[in-house]
Short mmCIF file of C-alpha atoms (C1' of nucleotides) in Angstrom, two decimals:
data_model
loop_
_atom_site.label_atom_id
_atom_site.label_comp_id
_atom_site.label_asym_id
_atom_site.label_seq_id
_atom_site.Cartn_x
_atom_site.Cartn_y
_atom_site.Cartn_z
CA UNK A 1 0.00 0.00 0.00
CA UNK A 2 3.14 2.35 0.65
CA UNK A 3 5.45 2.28 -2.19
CA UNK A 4 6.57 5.82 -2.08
CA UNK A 5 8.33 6.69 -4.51
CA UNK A 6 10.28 9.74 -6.14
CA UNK A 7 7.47 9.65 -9.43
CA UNK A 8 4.87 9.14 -6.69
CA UNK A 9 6.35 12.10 -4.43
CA UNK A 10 6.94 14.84 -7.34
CA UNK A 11 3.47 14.00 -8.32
CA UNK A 12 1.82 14.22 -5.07
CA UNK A 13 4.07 17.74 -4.87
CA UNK A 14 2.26 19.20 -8.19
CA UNK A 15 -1.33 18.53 -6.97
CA UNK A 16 -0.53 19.95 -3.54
CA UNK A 17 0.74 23.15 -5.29
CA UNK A 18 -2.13 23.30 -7.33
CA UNK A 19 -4.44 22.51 -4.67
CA UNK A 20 -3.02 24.94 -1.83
CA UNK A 21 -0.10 26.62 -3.67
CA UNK A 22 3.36 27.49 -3.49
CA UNK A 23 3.50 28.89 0.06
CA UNK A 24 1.68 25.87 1.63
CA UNK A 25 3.80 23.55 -0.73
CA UNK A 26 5.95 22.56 2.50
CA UNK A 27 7.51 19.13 3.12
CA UNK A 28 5.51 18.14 6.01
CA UNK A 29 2.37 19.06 4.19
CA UNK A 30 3.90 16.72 0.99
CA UNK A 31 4.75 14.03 3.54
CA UNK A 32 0.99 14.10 5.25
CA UNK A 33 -0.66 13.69 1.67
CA UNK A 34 1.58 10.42 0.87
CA UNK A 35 0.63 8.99 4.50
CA UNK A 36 3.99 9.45 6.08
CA UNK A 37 6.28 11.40 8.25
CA UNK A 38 8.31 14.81 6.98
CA UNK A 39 11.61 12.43 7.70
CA UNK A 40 10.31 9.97 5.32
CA UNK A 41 10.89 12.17 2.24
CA UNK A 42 14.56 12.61 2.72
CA UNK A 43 15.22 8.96 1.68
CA UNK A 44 14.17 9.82 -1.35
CA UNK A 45 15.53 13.42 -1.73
CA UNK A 46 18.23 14.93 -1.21
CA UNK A 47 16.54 18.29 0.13
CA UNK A 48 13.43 20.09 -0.82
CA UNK A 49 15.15 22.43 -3.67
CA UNK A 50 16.25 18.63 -5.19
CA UNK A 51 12.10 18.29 -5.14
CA UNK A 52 11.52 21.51 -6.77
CA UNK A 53 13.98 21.05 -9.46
CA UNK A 54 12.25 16.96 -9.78
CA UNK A 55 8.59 19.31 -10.26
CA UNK A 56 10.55 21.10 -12.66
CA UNK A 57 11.84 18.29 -15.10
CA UNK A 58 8.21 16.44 -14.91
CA UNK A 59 6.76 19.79 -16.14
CA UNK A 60 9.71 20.14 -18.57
CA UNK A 61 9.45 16.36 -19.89
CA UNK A 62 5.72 16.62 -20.20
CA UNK A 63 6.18 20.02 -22.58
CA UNK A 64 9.11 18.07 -24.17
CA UNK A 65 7.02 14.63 -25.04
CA UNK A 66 4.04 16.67 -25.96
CA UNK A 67 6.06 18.84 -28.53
CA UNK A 68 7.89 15.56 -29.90
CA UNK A 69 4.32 14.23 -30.72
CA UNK A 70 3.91 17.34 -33.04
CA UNK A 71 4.06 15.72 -36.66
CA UNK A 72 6.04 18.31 -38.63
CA UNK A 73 4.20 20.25 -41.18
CA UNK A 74 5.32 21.92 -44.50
CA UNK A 75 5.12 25.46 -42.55
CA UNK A 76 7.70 26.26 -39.87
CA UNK A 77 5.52 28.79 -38.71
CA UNK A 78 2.34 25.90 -38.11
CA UNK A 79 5.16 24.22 -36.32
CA UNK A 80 6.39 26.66 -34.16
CA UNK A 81 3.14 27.75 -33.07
CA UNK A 82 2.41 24.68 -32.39
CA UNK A 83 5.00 24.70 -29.97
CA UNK A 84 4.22 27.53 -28.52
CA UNK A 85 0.66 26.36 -27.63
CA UNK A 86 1.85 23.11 -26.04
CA UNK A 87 4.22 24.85 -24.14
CA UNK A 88 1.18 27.65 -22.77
CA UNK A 89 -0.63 24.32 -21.98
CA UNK A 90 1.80 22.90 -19.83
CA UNK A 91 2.60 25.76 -18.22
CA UNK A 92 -1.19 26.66 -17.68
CA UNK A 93 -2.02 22.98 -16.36
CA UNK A 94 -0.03 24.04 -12.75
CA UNK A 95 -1.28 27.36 -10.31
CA UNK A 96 1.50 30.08 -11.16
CA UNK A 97 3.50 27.40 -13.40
CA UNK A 98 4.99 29.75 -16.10
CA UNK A 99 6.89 31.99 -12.92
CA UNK A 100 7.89 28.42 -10.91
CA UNK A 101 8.68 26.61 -13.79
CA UNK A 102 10.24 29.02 -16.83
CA UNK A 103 13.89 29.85 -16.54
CA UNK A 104 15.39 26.61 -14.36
CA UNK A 105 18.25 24.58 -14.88
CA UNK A 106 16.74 21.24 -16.45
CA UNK A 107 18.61 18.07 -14.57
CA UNK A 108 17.83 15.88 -17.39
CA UNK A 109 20.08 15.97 -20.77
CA UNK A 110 17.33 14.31 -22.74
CA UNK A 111 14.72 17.48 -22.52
CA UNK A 112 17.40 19.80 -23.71
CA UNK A 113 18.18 16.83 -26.77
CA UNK A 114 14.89 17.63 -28.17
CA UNK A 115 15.54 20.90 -28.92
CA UNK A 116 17.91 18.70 -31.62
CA UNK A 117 14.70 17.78 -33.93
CA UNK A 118 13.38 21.65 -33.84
CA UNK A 119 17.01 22.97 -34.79
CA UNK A 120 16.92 20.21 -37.31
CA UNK A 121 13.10 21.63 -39.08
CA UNK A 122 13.91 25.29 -38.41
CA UNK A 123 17.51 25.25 -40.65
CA UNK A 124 15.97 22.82 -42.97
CA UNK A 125 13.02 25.60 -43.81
CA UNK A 126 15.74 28.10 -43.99
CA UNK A 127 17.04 29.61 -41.16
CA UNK A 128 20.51 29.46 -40.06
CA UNK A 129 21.24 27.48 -36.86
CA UNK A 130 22.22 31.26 -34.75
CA UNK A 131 18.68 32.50 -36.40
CA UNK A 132 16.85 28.83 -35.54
CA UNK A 133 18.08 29.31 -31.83
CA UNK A 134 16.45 32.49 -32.02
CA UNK A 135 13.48 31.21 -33.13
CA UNK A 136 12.88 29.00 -30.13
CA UNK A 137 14.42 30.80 -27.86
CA UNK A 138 11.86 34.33 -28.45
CA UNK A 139 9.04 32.18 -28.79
CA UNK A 140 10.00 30.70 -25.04
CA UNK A 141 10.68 34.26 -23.70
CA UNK A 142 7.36 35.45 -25.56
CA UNK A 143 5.31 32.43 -23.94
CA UNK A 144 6.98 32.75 -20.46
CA UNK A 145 6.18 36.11 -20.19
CA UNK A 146 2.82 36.00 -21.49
CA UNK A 147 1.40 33.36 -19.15
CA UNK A 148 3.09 34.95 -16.10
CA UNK A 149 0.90 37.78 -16.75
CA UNK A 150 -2.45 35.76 -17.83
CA UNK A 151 -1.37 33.70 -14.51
CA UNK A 152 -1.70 36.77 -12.06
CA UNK A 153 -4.92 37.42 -13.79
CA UNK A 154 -6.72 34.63 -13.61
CA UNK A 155 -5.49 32.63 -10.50
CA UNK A 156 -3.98 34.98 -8.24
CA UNK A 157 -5.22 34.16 -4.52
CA UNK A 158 -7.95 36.58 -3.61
CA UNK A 159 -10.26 38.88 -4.87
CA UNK A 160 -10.52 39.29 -8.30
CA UNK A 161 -11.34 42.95 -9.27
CA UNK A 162 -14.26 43.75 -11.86
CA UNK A 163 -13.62 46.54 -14.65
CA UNK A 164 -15.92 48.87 -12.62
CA UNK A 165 -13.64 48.51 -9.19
CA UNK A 166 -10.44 48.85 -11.51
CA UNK A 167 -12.00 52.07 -12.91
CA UNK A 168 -12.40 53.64 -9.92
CA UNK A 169 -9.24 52.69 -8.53
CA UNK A 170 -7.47 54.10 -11.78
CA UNK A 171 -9.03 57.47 -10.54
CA UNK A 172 -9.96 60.66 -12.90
CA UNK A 173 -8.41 60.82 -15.66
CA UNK A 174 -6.38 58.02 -17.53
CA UNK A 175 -9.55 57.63 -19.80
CA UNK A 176 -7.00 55.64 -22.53
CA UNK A 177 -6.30 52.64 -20.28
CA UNK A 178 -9.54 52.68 -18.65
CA UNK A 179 -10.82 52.18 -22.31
CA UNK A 180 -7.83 49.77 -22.95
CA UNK A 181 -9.46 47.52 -20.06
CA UNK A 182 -12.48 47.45 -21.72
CA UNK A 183 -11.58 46.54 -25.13
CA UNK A 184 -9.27 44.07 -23.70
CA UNK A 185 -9.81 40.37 -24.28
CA UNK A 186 -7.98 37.16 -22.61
CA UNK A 187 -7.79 33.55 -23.16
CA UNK A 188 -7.32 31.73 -26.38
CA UNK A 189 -7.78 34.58 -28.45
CA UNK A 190 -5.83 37.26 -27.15
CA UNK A 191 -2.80 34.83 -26.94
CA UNK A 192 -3.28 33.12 -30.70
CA UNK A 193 -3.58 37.14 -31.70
CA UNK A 194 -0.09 38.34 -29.89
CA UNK A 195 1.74 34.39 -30.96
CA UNK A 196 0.92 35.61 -34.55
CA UNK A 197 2.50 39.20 -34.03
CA UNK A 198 5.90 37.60 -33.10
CA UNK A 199 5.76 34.79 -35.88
CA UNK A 200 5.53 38.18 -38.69
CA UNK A 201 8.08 39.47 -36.82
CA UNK A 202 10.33 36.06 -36.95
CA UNK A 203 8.82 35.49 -40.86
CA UNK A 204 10.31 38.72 -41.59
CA UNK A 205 13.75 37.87 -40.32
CA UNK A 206 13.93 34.47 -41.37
CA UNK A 207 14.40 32.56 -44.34
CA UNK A 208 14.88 34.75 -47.36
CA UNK A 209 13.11 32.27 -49.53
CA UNK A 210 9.79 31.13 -47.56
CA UNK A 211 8.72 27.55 -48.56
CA UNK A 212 12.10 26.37 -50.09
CA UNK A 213 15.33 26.50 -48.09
CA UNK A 214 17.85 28.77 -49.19
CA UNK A 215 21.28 28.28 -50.23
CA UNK A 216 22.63 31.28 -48.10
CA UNK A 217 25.13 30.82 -46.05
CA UNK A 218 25.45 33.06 -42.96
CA UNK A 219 27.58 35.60 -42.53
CA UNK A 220 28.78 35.43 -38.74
CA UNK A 221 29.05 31.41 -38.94
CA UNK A 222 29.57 30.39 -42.54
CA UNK A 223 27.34 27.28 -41.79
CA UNK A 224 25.69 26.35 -44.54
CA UNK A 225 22.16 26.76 -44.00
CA UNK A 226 20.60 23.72 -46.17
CA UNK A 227 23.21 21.25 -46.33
CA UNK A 228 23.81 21.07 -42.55
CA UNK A 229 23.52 16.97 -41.61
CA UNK A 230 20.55 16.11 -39.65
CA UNK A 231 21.83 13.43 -37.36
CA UNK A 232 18.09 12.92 -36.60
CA UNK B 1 19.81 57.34 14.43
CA UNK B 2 16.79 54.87 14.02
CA UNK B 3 14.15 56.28 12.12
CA UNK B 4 12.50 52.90 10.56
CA UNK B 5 10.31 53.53 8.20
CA UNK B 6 8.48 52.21 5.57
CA UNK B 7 11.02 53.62 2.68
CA UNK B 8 13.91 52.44 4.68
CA UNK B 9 12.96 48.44 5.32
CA UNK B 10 11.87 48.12 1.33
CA UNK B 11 15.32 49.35 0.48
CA UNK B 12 16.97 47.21 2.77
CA UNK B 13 14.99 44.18 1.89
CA UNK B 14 15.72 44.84 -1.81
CA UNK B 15 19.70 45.20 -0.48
CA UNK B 16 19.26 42.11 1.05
CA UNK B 17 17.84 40.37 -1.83
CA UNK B 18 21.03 41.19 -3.83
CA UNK B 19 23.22 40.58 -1.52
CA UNK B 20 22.00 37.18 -0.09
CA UNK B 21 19.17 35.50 -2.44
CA UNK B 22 15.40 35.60 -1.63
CA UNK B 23 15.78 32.50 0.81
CA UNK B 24 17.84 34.74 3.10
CA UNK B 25 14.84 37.18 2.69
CA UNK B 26 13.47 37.01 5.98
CA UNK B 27 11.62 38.83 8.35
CA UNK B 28 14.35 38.43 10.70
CA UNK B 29 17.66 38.90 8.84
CA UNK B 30 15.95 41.95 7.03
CA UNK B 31 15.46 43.21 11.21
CA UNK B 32 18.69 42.40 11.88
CA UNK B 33 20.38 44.64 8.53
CA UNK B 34 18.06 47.49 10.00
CA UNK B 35 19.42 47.42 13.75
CA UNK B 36 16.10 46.25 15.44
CA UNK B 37 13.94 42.88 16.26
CA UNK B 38 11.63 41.36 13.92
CA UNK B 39 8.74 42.08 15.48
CA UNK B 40 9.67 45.87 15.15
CA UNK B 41 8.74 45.52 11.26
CA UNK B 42 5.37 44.79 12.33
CA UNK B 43 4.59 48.23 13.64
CA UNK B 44 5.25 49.57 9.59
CA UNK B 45 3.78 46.59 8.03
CA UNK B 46 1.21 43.90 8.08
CA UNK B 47 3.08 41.11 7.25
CA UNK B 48 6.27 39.71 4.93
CA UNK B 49 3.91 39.98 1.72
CA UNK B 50 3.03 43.33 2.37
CA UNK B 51 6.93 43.97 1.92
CA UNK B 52 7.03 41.63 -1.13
CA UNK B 53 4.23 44.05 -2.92
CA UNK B 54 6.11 47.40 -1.81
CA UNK B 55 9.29 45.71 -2.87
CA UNK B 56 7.32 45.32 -6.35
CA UNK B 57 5.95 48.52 -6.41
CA UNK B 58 9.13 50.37 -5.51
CA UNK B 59 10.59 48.57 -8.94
CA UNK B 60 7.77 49.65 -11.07
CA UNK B 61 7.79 52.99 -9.85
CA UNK B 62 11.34 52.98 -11.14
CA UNK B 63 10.36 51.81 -14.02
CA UNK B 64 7.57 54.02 -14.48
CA UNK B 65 9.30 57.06 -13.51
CA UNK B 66 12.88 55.88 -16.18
CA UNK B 67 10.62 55.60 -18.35
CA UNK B 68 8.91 58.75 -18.22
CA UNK B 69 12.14 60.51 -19.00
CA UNK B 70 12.10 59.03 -22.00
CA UNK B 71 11.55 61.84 -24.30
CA UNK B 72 8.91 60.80 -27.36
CA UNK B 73 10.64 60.43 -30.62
CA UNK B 74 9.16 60.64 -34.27
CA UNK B 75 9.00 56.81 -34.50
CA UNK B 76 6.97 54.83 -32.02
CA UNK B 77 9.47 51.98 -32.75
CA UNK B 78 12.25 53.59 -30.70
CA UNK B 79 10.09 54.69 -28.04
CA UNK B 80 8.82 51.13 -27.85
CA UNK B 81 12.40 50.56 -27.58
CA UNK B 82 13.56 52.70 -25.22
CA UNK B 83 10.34 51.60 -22.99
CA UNK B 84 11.77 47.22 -23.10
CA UNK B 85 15.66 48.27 -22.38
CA UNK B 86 14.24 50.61 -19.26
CA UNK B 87 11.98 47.62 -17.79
CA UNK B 88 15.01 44.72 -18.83
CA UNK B 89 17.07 47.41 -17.15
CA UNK B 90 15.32 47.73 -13.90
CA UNK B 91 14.68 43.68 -14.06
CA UNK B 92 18.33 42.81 -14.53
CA UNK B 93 19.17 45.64 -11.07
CA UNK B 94 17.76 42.68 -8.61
CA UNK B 95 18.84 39.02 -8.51
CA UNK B 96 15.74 37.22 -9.78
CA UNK B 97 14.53 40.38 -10.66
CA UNK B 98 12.06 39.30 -13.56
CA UNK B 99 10.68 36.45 -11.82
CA UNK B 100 10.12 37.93 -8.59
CA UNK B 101 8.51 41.16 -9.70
CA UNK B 102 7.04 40.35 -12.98
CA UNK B 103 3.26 40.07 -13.20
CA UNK B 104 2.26 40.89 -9.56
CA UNK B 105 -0.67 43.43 -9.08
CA UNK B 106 0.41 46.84 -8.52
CA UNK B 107 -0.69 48.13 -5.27
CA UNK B 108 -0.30 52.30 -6.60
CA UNK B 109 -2.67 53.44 -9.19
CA UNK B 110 0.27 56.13 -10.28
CA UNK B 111 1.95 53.51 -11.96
CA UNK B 112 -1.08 51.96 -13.83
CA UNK B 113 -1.91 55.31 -15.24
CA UNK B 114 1.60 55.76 -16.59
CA UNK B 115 0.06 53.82 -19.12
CA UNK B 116 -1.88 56.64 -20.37
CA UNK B 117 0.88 58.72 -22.21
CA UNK B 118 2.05 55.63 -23.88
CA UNK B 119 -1.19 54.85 -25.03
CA UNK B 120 -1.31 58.23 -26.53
CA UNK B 121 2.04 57.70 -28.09
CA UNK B 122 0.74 54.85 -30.08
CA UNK B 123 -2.70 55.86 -31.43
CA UNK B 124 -0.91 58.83 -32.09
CA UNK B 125 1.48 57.68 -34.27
CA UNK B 126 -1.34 55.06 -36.03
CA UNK B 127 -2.07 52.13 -33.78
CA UNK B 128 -5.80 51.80 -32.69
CA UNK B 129 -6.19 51.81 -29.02
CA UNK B 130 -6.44 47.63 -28.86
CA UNK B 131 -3.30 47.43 -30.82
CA UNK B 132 -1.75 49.73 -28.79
CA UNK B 133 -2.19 47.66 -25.46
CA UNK B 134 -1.21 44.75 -27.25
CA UNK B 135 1.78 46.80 -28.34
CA UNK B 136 2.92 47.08 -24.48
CA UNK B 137 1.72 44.18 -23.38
CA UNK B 138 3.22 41.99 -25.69
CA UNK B 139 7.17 43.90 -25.33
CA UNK B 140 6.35 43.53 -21.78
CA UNK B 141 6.04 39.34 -21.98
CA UNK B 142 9.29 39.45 -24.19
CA UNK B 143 11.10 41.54 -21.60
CA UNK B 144 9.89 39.05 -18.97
CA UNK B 145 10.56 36.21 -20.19
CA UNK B 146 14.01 36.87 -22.20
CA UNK B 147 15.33 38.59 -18.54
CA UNK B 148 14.35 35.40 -16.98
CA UNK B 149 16.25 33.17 -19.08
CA UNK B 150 19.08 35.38 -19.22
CA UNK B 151 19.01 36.24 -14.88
CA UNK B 152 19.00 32.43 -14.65
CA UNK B 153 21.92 31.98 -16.77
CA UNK B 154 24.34 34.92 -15.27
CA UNK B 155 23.16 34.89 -11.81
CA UNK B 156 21.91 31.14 -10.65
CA UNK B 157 23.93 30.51 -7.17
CA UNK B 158 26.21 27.41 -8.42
CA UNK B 159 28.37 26.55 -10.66
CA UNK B 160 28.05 27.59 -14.10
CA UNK B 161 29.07 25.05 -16.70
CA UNK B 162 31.27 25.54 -19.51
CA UNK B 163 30.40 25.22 -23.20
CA UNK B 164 32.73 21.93 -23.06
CA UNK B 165 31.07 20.77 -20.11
CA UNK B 166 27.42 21.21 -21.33
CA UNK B 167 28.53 19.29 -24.53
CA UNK B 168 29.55 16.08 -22.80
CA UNK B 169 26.46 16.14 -20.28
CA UNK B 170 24.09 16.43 -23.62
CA UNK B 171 25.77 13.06 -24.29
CA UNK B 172 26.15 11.74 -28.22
CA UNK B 173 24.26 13.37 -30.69
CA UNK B 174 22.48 16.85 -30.53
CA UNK B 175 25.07 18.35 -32.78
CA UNK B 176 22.54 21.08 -33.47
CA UNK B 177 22.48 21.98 -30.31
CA UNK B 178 25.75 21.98 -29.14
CA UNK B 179 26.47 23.99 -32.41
CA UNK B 180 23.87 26.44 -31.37
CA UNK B 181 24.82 26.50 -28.01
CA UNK B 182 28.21 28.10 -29.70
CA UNK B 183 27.43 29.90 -31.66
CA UNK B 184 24.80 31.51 -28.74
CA UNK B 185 25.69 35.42 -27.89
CA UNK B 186 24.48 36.80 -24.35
CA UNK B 187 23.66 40.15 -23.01
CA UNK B 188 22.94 43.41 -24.83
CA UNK B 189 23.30 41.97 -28.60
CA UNK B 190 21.64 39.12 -28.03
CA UNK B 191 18.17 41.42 -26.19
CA UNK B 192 18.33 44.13 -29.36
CA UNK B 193 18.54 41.31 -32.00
CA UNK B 194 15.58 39.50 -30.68
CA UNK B 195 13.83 42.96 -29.49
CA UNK B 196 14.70 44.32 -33.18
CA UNK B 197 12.15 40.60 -34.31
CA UNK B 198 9.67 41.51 -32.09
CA UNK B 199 9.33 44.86 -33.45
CA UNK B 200 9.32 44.17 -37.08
CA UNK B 201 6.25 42.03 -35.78
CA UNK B 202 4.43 44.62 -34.56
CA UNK B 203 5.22 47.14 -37.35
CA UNK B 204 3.56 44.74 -39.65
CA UNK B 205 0.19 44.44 -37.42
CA UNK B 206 0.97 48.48 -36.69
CA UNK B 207 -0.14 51.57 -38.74
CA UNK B 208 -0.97 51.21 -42.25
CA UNK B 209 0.54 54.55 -43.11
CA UNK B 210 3.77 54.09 -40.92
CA UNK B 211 5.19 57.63 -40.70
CA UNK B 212 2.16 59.22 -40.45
CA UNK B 213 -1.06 58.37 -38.31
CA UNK B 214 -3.63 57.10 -40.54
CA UNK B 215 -7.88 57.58 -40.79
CA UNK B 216 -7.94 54.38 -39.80
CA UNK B 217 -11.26 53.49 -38.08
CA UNK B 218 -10.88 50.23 -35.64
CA UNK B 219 -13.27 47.38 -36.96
CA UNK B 220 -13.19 45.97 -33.42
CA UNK B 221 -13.99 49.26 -31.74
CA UNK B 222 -15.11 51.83 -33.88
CA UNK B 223 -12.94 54.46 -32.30
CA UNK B 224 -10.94 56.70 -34.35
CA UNK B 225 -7.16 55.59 -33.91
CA UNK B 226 -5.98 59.53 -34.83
CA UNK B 227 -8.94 61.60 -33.33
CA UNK B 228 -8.66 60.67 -30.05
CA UNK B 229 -8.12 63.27 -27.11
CA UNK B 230 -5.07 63.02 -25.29
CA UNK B 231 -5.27 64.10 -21.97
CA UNK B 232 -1.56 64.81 -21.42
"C1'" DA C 1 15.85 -0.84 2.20
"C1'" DC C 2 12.60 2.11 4.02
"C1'" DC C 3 10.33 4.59 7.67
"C1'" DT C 4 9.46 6.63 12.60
"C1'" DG C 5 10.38 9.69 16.61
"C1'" DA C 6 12.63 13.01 18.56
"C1'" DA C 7 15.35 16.78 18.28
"C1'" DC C 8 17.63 21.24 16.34
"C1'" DA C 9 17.90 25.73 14.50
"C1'" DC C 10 15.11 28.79 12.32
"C1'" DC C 11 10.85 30.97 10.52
"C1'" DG C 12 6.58 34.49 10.45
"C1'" DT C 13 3.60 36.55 13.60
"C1'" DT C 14 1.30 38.24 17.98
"C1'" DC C 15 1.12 40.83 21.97
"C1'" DA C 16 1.90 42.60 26.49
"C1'" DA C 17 5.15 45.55 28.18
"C1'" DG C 18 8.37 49.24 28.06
"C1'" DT C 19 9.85 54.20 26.68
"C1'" DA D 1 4.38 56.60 18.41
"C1'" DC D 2 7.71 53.20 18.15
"C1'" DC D 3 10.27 49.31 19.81
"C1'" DT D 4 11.60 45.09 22.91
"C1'" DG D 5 11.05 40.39 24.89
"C1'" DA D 6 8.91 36.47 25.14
"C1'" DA D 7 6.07 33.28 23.30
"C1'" DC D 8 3.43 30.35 19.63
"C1'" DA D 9 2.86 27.36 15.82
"C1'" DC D 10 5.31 25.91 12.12
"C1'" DC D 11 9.27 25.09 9.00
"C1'" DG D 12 13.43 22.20 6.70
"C1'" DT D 13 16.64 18.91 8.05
"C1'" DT D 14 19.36 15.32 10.71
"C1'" DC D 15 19.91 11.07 12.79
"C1'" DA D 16 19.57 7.27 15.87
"C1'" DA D 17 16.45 3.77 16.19
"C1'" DG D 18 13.12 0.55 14.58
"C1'" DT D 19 11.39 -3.11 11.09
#
DNA sequence: ACCTGAACACCGTTCAAGT
DNA sequence: ACCTGAACACCGTTCAAGT
């Protein structure tokens, strides 16, 4: 009936943190939930940081497995979106995920390997391998950022302010961001709508020809953009 | 010689955050720094996350008031600019910086309506007022989430790893990736490259007449993008 | 091998008491 | 008005001891 394990632990740790959150995320609390004592837990880890960076790597393998299962496309931009979305998933799936879980040191070598396949389609549509690490790593920064803010919004602890409140709280005056509120959306749509302002952007620096690779060769690396080997 | 007050324990707290991480943050050690007992912090605030959110604020206010000094130019793209190397600035001034005091609510209306002008800015120069707070919003997730990657990177507590050492923990294969991870600049270049994407991306959703604001009437909104008062 | 029980140093917070 | 001293419940972590 025991069996407690470090899977068993790190999963128990995610649905306390959604459950309660971060600040009552404590070992003894983790320990209570799987049935045994606080002590119990450092058999199995090393110290609670070793647990947050274990939370970490699940979330990170989850994004990582979900973005291999991504059959590529003929558009780099269907792909990359694509990524994006799954990644915004992931991150939405645990309370404040994007600000716990964006920006850690992964402990497994296999999530950052993945990134191999992505290099692999973004030079093989066109870009160099400096403008294909670009690629993925705006798109991560863009993501990050963006859920940290729809985050606050939409799960923050207590109470939730209505447009009306906010108004009068902005005071007289201000009329442009009062009106900004307004017209604001959120979700789905607003996301999809800003993802597609950064692919133009990336479209517009990226491969010279759009649907066939180019033959350029980059000027800071002189790696050949097309005829790089895809170990895949 | 005392004189605690409010102004005086946020700076010290964000001293201490530099200085020792935000697990040495605490209630205690920040008491000590200031030459009094814990419980003395309770007479000038409610609790430790009533520090946390003047912490925040204090940062935003910087930000808010750097980037007020910002004089307008003729091009909204260097304004927009001028507005992501402020905030990156003020992020990159704290360890953590980004993720601690990105997305949290605001407690000081002040800074909210800062907003305004830059709203103004933008219809001004051709945006309607929805593209306009996407405008912000969307620099702002880009800022947040490129200064987290990069604060992780240059100021995580261990050991940083070498190029050579990251290439044998990623094991056989991944060529891409090591090659990328090369090739990979840091710091200021590597913020106005990607900064420079994410503006081409908005210049294409941006004003239809690019120099000059346009007649443009919002589909979404029906407000005039060029007519609209400014309170300034 | 895996867990308990007890202990340690430390934490945020409260509150009566001092000045 | 502003701070101290003492106390409370709770925290992460260690470790001898049990099975």
């Amino acid at each position: 009936m025991k069996g407690i394990t470090r899977e068993r632990i790190v999963a128990a740790a995610l649905e306390l943190l959604n459950d309660e959150g971060m600040d009552a995320l404590t070992v003894r609390a983790l320990a209570s939930r799987l049935g045994v004592r606080a002590s119990a837990l450092y058999w199995h880890l090393r110290n609670k940081q070793e647990l947050l960076d274990e939370m970490s790597t699940v979330v990170m393998r989850r994004v990582t497995d979900a973005v291999s299962a991504i059959p590529p496309s003929e558009s780099w931009r269907d792909d990359v979106a694509a990524y994006a979305r799954v990644l915004r998933a992931e991150y939405l799936r645990h309370r404040e995920g994007a600000r716990i879980f964006s920006g850690r040191r992964v402990s497994d070598p296999e999530i950052v390997r993945a990134k191999e396949s992505w290099l692999a389609r973004l030079t093989a549509a066109g870009f160099t391998l400096a403008e294909a690490d670009d690629v993925l790593d705006l798109i991560t920064a863009f993501v990050v950022g963006i859920v940290i803010e729809e985050q606050e919004r939409t799960q923050s602890s207590p109470g939730r302010y209505s447009l009306a409140e906010r108004d009068a709280w902005l005071g007289e005056g201000a009329e442009l961001v009062k009106a900004a509120g307004h017209l604001r959306d959120q979700g789905d749509a607003r996301f999809e709508r800003q993802l597609g302002i950064v692919l133009d952007g990336l479209d517009r620096a990226g491969p010279r020809s759009p649907s066939s690779p180019s033959e350029v060769t980059d000027t800071r690396t002189g790696t050949g953009t097309a005829a790089v080997d895809l170990p895949t």
